[in-house]
CSV table of C-alpha atoms in Angstrom, one decimal:
chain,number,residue,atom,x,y,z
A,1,UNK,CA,-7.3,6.4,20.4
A,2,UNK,CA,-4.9,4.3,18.2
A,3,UNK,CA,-3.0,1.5,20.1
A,4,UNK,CA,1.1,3.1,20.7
A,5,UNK,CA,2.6,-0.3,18.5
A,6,UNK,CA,-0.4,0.2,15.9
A,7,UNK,CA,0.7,4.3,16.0
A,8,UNK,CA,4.3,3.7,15.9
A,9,UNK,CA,3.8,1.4,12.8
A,10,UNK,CA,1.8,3.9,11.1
A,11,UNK,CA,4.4,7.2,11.7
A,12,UNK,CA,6.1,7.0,8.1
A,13,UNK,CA,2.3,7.6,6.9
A,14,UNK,CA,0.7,9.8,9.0
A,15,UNK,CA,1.1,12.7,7.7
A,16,UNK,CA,-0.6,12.0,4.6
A,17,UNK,CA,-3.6,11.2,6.1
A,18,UNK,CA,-5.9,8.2,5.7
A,19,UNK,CA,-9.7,7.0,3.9
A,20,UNK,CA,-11.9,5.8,6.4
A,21,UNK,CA,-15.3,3.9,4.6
A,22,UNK,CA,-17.5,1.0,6.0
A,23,UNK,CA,-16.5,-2.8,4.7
A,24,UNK,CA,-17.7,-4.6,1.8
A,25,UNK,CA,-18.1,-7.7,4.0
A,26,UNK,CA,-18.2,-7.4,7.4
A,27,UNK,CA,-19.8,-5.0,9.8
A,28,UNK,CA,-16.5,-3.1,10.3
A,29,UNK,CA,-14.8,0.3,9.6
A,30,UNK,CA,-11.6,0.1,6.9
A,31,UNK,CA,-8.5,2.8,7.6
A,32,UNK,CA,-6.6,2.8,4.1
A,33,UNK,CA,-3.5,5.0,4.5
A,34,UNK,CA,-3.5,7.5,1.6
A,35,UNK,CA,-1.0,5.6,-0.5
A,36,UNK,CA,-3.1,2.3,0.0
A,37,UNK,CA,-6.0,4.2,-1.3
A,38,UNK,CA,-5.0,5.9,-4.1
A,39,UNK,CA,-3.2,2.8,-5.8
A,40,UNK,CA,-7.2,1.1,-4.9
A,41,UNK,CA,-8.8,4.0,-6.3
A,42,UNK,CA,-6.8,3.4,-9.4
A,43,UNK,CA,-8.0,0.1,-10.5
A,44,UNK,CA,-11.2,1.5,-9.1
A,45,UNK,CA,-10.9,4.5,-11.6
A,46,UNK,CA,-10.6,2.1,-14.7
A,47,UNK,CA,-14.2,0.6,-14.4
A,48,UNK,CA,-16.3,1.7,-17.1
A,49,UNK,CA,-18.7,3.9,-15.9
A,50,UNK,CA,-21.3,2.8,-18.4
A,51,UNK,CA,-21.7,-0.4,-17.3
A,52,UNK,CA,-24.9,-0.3,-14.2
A,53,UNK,CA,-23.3,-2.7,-12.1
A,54,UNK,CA,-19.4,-0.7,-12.3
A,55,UNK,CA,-21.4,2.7,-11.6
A,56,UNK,CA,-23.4,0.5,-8.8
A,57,UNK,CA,-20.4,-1.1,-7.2
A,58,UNK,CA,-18.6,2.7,-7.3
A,59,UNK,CA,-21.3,4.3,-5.9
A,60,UNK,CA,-21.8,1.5,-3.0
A,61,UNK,CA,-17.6,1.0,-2.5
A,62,UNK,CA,-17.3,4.4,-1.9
A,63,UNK,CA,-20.8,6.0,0.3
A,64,UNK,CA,-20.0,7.4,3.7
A,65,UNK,CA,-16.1,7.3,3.4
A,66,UNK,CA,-14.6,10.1,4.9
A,67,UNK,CA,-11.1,11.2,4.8
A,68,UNK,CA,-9.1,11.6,8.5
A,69,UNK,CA,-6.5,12.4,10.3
A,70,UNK,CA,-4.9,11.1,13.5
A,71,UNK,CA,-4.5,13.6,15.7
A,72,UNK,CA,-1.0,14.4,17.5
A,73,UNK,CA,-2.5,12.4,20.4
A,74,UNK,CA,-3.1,9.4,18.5
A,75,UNK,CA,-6.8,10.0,18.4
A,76,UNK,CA,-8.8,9.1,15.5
A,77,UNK,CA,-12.4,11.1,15.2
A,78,UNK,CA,-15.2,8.5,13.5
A,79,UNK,CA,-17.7,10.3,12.6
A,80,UNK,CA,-21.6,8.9,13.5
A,81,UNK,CA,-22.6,7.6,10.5
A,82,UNK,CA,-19.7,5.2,10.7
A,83,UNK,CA,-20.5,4.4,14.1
A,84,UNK,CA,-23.9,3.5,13.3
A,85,UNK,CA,-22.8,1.3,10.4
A,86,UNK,CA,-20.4,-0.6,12.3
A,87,UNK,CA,-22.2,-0.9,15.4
A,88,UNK,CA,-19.4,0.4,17.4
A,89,UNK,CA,-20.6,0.5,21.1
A,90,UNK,CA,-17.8,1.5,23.7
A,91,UNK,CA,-15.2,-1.8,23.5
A,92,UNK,CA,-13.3,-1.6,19.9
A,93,UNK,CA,-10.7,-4.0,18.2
A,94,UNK,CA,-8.2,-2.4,16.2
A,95,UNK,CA,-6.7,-4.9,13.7
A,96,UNK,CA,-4.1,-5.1,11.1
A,97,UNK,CA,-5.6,-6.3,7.7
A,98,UNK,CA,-2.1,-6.4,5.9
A,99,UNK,CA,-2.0,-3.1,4.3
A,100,UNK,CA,-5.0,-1.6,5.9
A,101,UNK,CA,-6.5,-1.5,9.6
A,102,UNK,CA,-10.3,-2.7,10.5
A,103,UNK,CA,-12.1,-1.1,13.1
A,104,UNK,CA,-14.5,-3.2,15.2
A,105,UNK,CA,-17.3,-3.1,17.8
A,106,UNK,CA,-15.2,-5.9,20.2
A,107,UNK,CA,-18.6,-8.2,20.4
A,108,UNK,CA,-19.1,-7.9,16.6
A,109,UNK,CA,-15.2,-8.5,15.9
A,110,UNK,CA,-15.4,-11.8,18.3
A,111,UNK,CA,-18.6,-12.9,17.1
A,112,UNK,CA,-16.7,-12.7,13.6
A,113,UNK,CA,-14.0,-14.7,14.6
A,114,UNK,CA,-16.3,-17.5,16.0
A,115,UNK,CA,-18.1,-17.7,13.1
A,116,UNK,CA,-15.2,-18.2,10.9
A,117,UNK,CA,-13.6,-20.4,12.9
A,118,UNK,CA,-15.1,-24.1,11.7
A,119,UNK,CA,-14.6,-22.8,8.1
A,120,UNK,CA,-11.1,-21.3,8.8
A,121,UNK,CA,-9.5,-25.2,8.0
A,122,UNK,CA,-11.0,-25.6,4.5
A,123,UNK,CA,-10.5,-21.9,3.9
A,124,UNK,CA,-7.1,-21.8,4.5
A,125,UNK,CA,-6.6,-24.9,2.3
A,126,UNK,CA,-8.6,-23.3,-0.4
A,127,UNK,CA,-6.6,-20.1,-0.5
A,128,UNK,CA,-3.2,-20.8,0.7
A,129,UNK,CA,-2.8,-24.5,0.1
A,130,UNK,CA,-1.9,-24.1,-3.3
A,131,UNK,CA,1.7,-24.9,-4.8
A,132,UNK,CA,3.4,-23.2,-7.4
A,133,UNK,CA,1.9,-25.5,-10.3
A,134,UNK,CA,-1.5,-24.4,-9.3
A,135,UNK,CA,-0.9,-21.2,-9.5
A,136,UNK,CA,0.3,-19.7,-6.4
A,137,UNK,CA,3.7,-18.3,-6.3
């Protein structure tokens, strides 16, 4: 069941439906709302095919995703093979991602979190610590 504040962000969308597919990077489940997704699979869509490692990366971005609904109880069906990818036990974390929503096992989410946390200084540095003459605007 979707959290009521996550839900009641995610009414203007709802009815459209969302992609559900396993993460590149992390042991977790991505929920694109179907807007998110098709402007993805656009630039997705202008890989050239030809190329192994385009046809590759297609073929691996997009196994197991499924498309879903949340129901009008604010229940969201993941289906098994999802489950078993992410490892999802009984305790989840549902978490905003900017324009999509991660789904974790709650150990694997905080053993995440840990992990990242002694790299999170120089990461945020790296990636946000930028001014406008470097490049970041």
């Amino acid at each position: 069941m979707l959290p009521a504040a996550i839900k009641k962000q995610l009414l203007p969308v709802l009815q459209n439906g969302f992609v559900l597919k396993r993460a590149v990077f992390q042991p977790c489940l991505e929920l694109y709302p179907m807007t998110e997704w098709e402007v993805l699979m656009q630039k997705v869509n202008k890989l050239n095919r030809f190329k192994k490692k385009n046809n590759d990366f297609i073929r691996r971005f997009t196994a197991g995703l499924k498309q879903v609904e949340v129901d009008s109880t604010g229940r969201l069906l993941i289906p098994k093979d999802l489950v078993a990818f992410s490892g999802i036990t009984k305790d989840i974390v549902v978490s905003s991602a900017i324009n999509i929503i991660e789904i974790w096992d709650k150990d694997k989410y905080e053993k995440a979190i840990d992990d990242a946390t002694g790299d999170f200084a120089d990461l945020a540095e790296e990636v946000m610590g930028q001014d406008e003459e470097d490049g970041l605007s």
